[in-house]
Amino acid sequence: MDKQTRWPAWPLALLVLASPVQAAPRTEVVARGLEHPWAVAFIDDGRMLVTERPGRLRLVNANGQLGKPLAGLPRIDAGGQGGLLDLVTDSGFARNRTLYFCYAEPATSGYGNSTALASARLSDDASRLEQVKVLFSQQPKFSSRAHFGCRIVEAGGTLFLTLGDRFQRMADAQTLDNHHGKVVRVRKDGGIPPDNPFVGRAGARPEIWSLGHRNVQGAALGPDGRLWTHEHGPQGGDELNRPEAGKNYGWPVITYGENYGGGPVGAGLTRKAGMEQPLWQWTPSIAPSGMAFVRGTRYGKAWQGSLLLGSLKFRHLLRLELDGTRVLREEKLLTGLGQRVRDVREGPDGFVYLLTDEDDGQLLRLLPG
């Protein structure tokens, strides 16, 4: 371990536990020709919807054929890291055809953008979005092409949305009068859940669930029914967290990373009273994106309950073995893939699907070894 690598204080034995040996998984291409795809969601009859960051929503048929871009999307400010980003289907999609998506929303006047969350109905012929409604718009708007966050998780009658700090506004992550560097929680109609932790506090945005985040690009409900996330650190210090109501995850006051080019962030602290430690961290950075828990049996018993996440930087897939909230082991998979892994989802068929963030991006199915 080099001198820049710092780990949470887990017992060393936890880092060397091994799983039963099994053959390495492989991939097969489901669809290709996607321009910087960002998220995949499953609908009916083996079909999927895929977002492309430049601002398109595409239907992928069961045979992998790409449909024309769907009509009905709102205005999207595509550029840099912004564009059309995450997408999930409602738990009642088979009945209501409702989906939720987030995107870089341009200001209606002047300059600036921010992350917005919207709901829509997928038309019966799956050619367009209907009844589009903006449920949440990050405030304030700011002219930036970076750190939109933008992962969505449904939890009961509510939606969690992860929000980046917009890069140049990192200090905002520690204050409650804005949505930068936060996880927020709203009802499916855009209303405020009355049990959100800052409801009624003067000067606080009532949508806020947790604060002190940098750029959260992975989120999922765990087997424990709780929200799990991972986020990009600066140069080092990517984090795995389980955000809890009202808690502060430290950015930019504490971090295991450093400034780009070297040098401490702020006072160079890794711990401070009142701020949460990550469950796991990566130094050097892996640039994580996408996240899914393995619930099915396609990959054998050893994989059940594992957490899978993609690495944009190292172009592979990671599997974390967990014991509750403790990481027992990290395994690198698909190390020869050679493509940036942007999204990771478990499909209704029990297979894991990946999206690669490339000019000619692919939708991949992960096959057991």
XYZ file of C-alpha atoms in Angstrom:
369
model
C 0.000 0.000 0.000
C 1.561 3.325 -1.017
C 1.679 6.299 1.293
C -1.280 7.970 -0.404
C -3.633 5.054 0.176
C -5.833 5.346 3.238
C -8.539 2.914 4.271
C -11.241 3.018 6.900
C -10.074 1.170 9.986
C -11.458 -2.292 9.205
C -9.572 -5.276 10.601
C -6.993 -6.424 8.093
C -8.446 -9.927 8.096
C -11.578 -8.634 6.428
C -9.583 -7.602 3.378
C -8.211 -11.062 2.631
C -11.205 -13.323 3.034
C -11.802 -15.338 -0.112
C -14.893 -16.684 -1.841
C -15.271 -20.054 -3.498
C -13.385 -19.995 -6.804
C -15.547 -19.875 -9.916
C -14.918 -19.169 -13.572
C -14.767 -15.535 -14.618
C -17.938 -14.087 -16.156
C -18.026 -12.901 -19.747
C -20.213 -10.532 -21.731
C -22.327 -10.635 -24.835
C -23.412 -7.598 -26.818
C -27.141 -6.906 -26.718
C -27.014 -3.615 -28.658
C -24.358 -1.320 -30.064
C -24.300 2.081 -31.722
C -25.368 4.053 -28.621
C -23.811 7.504 -28.157
C -22.592 7.828 -24.581
C -25.435 5.826 -23.031
C -26.058 6.604 -19.365
C -28.887 4.436 -18.012
C -30.939 1.381 -18.916
C -34.432 0.523 -17.660
C -36.472 -2.602 -18.348
C -40.036 -2.474 -19.637
C -42.081 -5.294 -21.208
C -41.433 -8.347 -23.403
C -37.668 -8.160 -22.953
C -37.490 -4.582 -24.203
C -35.396 -1.858 -22.612
C -35.127 1.914 -22.662
C -31.682 3.506 -22.809
C -30.768 7.159 -22.291
C -28.027 8.769 -24.352
C -26.284 11.727 -22.755
C -26.662 14.011 -25.821
C -30.409 14.022 -25.104
C -32.017 10.977 -26.681
C -34.132 8.153 -25.258
C -33.999 4.949 -27.279
C -36.004 1.727 -27.237
C -33.998 -1.484 -27.511
C -36.033 -4.451 -28.727
C -35.514 -7.945 -27.358
C -33.354 -8.748 -30.410
C -31.107 -5.757 -29.725
C -32.473 -3.517 -32.483
C -32.403 0.204 -31.680
C -35.541 2.210 -32.268
C -35.786 5.855 -33.261
C -35.387 8.414 -30.474
C -38.595 8.846 -28.505
C -40.471 12.131 -28.755
C -41.663 14.223 -25.828
C -38.512 14.933 -23.824
C -38.202 18.397 -22.253
C -35.397 20.818 -23.148
C -32.054 19.339 -22.112
C -28.749 21.180 -21.693
C -26.368 18.603 -23.146
C -22.673 19.342 -22.780
C -19.734 18.205 -20.707
C -21.040 15.773 -18.092
C -24.602 17.038 -18.506
C -27.431 15.808 -20.672
C -30.076 13.105 -20.391
C -28.851 10.928 -17.548
C -30.617 8.445 -15.243
C -33.866 6.576 -15.898
C -35.945 4.161 -13.812
C -39.377 2.646 -14.254
C -42.014 2.906 -11.558
C -42.618 -0.234 -9.492
C -46.135 -0.223 -10.948
C -44.969 0.264 -14.536
C -46.894 -2.742 -15.876
C -50.061 -0.987 -14.740
C -49.315 2.724 -15.118
C -46.437 2.885 -17.671
C -44.788 5.564 -15.511
C -41.082 6.258 -15.575
C -38.763 8.787 -13.941
C -35.735 10.438 -15.486
C -33.219 13.122 -14.545
C -31.319 15.482 -16.768
C -29.425 18.771 -17.013
C -32.171 21.370 -17.080
C -31.322 24.756 -18.674
C -32.356 27.971 -17.006
C -35.519 29.486 -18.475
C -33.787 32.864 -18.701
C -30.147 33.850 -18.534
C -27.375 31.333 -18.000
C -27.055 28.244 -15.875
C -28.382 24.734 -15.465
C -29.068 22.202 -12.771
C -30.247 18.641 -12.289
C -33.976 18.101 -12.667
C -36.168 15.062 -11.995
C -39.276 14.404 -14.080
C -41.996 11.795 -14.424
C -43.715 10.741 -17.635
C -45.974 8.097 -19.112
C -44.572 5.919 -21.878
C -47.093 5.904 -24.731
C -48.810 2.618 -25.558
C -46.756 2.263 -28.727
C -43.538 3.216 -26.878
C -42.801 6.007 -29.361
C -43.058 9.052 -27.079
C -43.354 10.366 -23.557
C -46.680 11.738 -22.387
C -47.748 13.750 -19.347
C -44.213 14.939 -18.620
C -44.026 16.645 -15.230
C -40.970 18.152 -13.529
C -41.017 16.862 -9.951
C -37.868 18.578 -8.686
C -35.386 21.167 -9.928
C -32.035 21.648 -8.179
C -31.510 25.157 -6.830
C -29.741 27.410 -7.443
C -28.983 27.090 -11.112
C -25.317 27.560 -11.943
C -23.350 27.684 -15.171
C -21.333 24.461 -15.096
C -20.744 21.357 -17.208
C -19.723 19.148 -14.287
C -21.002 17.186 -11.290
C -24.697 16.678 -11.960
C -24.970 13.502 -9.870
C -28.339 12.268 -11.146
C -29.123 8.760 -9.930
C -32.705 7.881 -8.987
C -33.936 5.254 -6.534
C -37.576 4.510 -5.747
C -38.318 3.681 -2.123
C -41.969 3.082 -1.365
C -43.935 6.169 -2.347
C -40.798 8.333 -2.531
C -37.883 8.960 -4.864
C -34.270 9.566 -3.868
C -32.225 11.717 -6.259
C -28.472 12.238 -5.961
C -27.056 15.683 -6.720
C -23.497 16.793 -7.435
C -21.762 19.819 -5.959
C -21.360 21.403 -9.452
C -17.566 21.249 -8.974
C -16.942 24.986 -8.438
C -19.556 25.194 -5.685
C -18.153 22.468 -3.445
C -18.500 24.535 -0.254
C -22.272 24.512 -0.828
C -22.291 20.813 0.076
C -22.019 21.871 3.741
C -24.935 24.330 3.802
C -28.663 23.624 3.774
C -29.895 26.622 1.788
C -29.122 24.943 -1.563
C -29.247 21.519 -3.242
C -25.572 21.263 -4.260
C -23.821 18.131 -2.984
C -26.967 16.614 -1.502
C -29.185 13.576 -1.688
C -32.800 14.708 -1.849
C -36.069 12.840 -1.316
C -39.449 13.735 -2.799
C -42.795 12.030 -3.230
C -43.705 10.593 -6.597
C -45.900 13.615 -7.254
C -43.071 15.994 -6.386
C -44.349 16.814 -2.898
C -42.196 16.905 0.217
C -42.317 13.876 2.539
C -43.199 15.239 5.993
C -40.569 13.016 7.642
C -37.655 14.476 5.668
C -35.040 15.497 8.255
C -34.964 19.251 7.567
C -38.663 19.950 7.089
C -39.560 23.019 9.100
C -35.972 24.155 9.738
C -35.491 27.820 8.886
C -33.238 28.377 5.897
C -33.070 24.690 4.939
C -34.325 23.178 1.686
C -36.990 20.667 2.763
C -36.129 18.132 0.040
C -32.689 17.437 1.538
C -32.105 13.946 2.915
C -28.314 14.056 3.471
C -25.478 16.479 2.789
C -21.714 16.645 2.310
C -21.573 14.726 -0.984
C -19.358 15.463 -3.990
C -20.726 13.745 -7.115
C -22.903 10.678 -6.539
C -23.168 8.533 -9.685
C -24.299 5.241 -8.184
C -27.350 4.492 -6.045
C -29.437 1.436 -5.210
C -31.615 -0.025 -2.486
C -29.708 -2.704 -0.624
C -30.988 -6.056 0.630
C -31.510 -4.217 3.934
C -34.055 -1.926 2.243
C -31.768 1.083 2.772
C -30.296 3.503 0.271
C -26.668 2.854 -0.736
C -24.602 5.238 -2.866
C -21.111 5.751 -4.167
C -19.531 9.027 -5.190
C -16.514 10.428 -6.959
C -13.801 11.857 -4.771
C -11.312 14.397 -6.152
C -7.903 12.797 -6.800
C -8.542 9.703 -4.699
C -11.191 9.230 -2.057
C -14.064 7.756 -4.061
C -16.577 6.593 -1.459
C -19.208 3.952 -0.761
C -21.866 5.261 1.636
C -25.270 4.408 3.041
C -26.836 7.884 3.397
C -29.047 8.302 6.444
C -31.553 11.040 7.157
C -29.956 14.312 8.189
C -26.371 13.039 8.272
C -23.328 14.826 6.914
C -20.878 12.868 4.735
C -18.138 15.424 5.011
C -17.265 16.825 1.590
C -15.253 19.035 1.272
C -14.247 19.242 4.961
C -13.103 15.618 5.131
C -11.939 13.419 2.282
C -9.438 10.638 1.604
C -8.555 12.342 -1.687
C -6.476 15.365 -2.578
C -6.693 18.247 -5.022
C -6.088 17.556 -8.701
C -2.363 17.943 -9.209
C -1.674 17.284 -5.540
C -2.072 19.081 -2.252
C -4.679 18.753 0.498
C -8.340 19.626 0.129
C -8.978 22.283 2.762
C -7.193 21.345 5.976
C -6.450 17.842 4.677
C -8.704 16.124 7.218
C -10.002 12.578 6.836
C -12.149 12.593 9.999
C -14.144 15.136 11.951
C -16.738 14.842 14.701
C -20.268 14.978 13.355
C -19.264 13.766 9.896
C -19.699 10.216 8.632
C -16.928 7.892 7.492
C -17.399 6.002 4.222
C -18.137 2.291 4.357
C -15.334 1.860 1.814
C -13.106 4.137 -0.217
C -10.868 3.936 -3.241
C -7.490 5.671 -3.466
C -6.397 6.014 -6.217
C -9.808 6.869 -7.670
C -11.633 4.338 -9.807
C -14.288 6.861 -11.004
C -17.276 4.669 -10.064
C -20.561 4.777 -11.936
C -23.666 2.604 -11.844
C -24.432 0.186 -9.042
C -26.586 -2.886 -8.478
C -26.994 -5.567 -5.848
C -27.124 -9.150 -7.109
C -30.411 -10.627 -5.919
C -30.944 -13.515 -8.325
C -29.281 -16.902 -8.715
C -27.840 -16.611 -12.239
C -24.282 -16.280 -10.923
C -24.404 -18.784 -8.105
C -24.875 -18.514 -4.365
C -21.504 -16.831 -3.780
C -22.620 -13.781 -5.735
C -25.992 -13.292 -4.055
C -25.977 -10.089 -2.025
C -22.827 -8.849 -3.757
C -22.579 -5.236 -4.876
C -21.531 -4.599 -8.480
C -20.300 -1.244 -9.739
C -18.562 0.043 -12.810
C -15.227 1.816 -13.110
C -15.015 4.562 -15.695
C -11.300 5.108 -15.131
C -10.079 1.514 -15.194
C -12.758 0.202 -17.601
C -13.814 -2.817 -15.608
C -16.499 -4.098 -13.259
C -16.022 -4.478 -9.506
C -17.749 -6.947 -7.214
C -17.812 -6.289 -3.483
C -18.592 -9.084 -1.038
C -20.449 -7.715 1.955
C -21.223 -8.725 5.506
C -23.910 -6.240 6.431
C -22.225 -2.890 5.801
C -18.673 -4.295 5.919
C -16.775 -4.899 2.699
C -15.055 -8.279 2.969
C -13.484 -8.531 -0.437
C -13.177 -6.649 -3.707
C -12.918 -8.511 -7.006
C -12.041 -6.986 -10.377
C -13.996 -8.404 -13.312
C -13.891 -7.859 -17.077
C -10.435 -6.312 -16.840
C -10.000 -6.717 -20.606
C -13.236 -4.933 -21.483
C -11.495 -1.729 -22.554
C -14.647 0.389 -22.237
C -15.871 2.821 -19.570
C -18.629 1.147 -17.549
C -21.357 3.743 -16.957
C -24.381 1.782 -15.722
C -24.936 -1.546 -13.967
C -28.448 -3.006 -13.553
C -29.933 -6.381 -12.714
C -32.720 -7.215 -15.143
C -36.004 -8.993 -14.443
C -34.458 -12.097 -16.055
C -31.800 -12.173 -13.330
C -28.947 -11.215 -15.652
C -26.799 -8.142 -15.022
C -26.658 -5.548 -17.796
C -23.938 -2.966 -18.399
C -23.736 0.202 -20.463
C -20.405 1.418 -21.797
C -19.856 5.174 -22.016
C -18.296 5.526 -25.448
C -18.973 7.294 -28.748
C -20.096 3.871 -29.976
C -21.401 2.595 -26.648
C -22.749 -0.889 -26.025
C -25.442 -2.543 -23.975
C -23.917 -5.744 -22.589
C -25.325 -8.795 -20.821
C -23.098 -10.369 -18.181
C -22.986 -14.138 -18.524
C -21.915 -16.541 -15.777
C -18.468 -18.082 -16.079
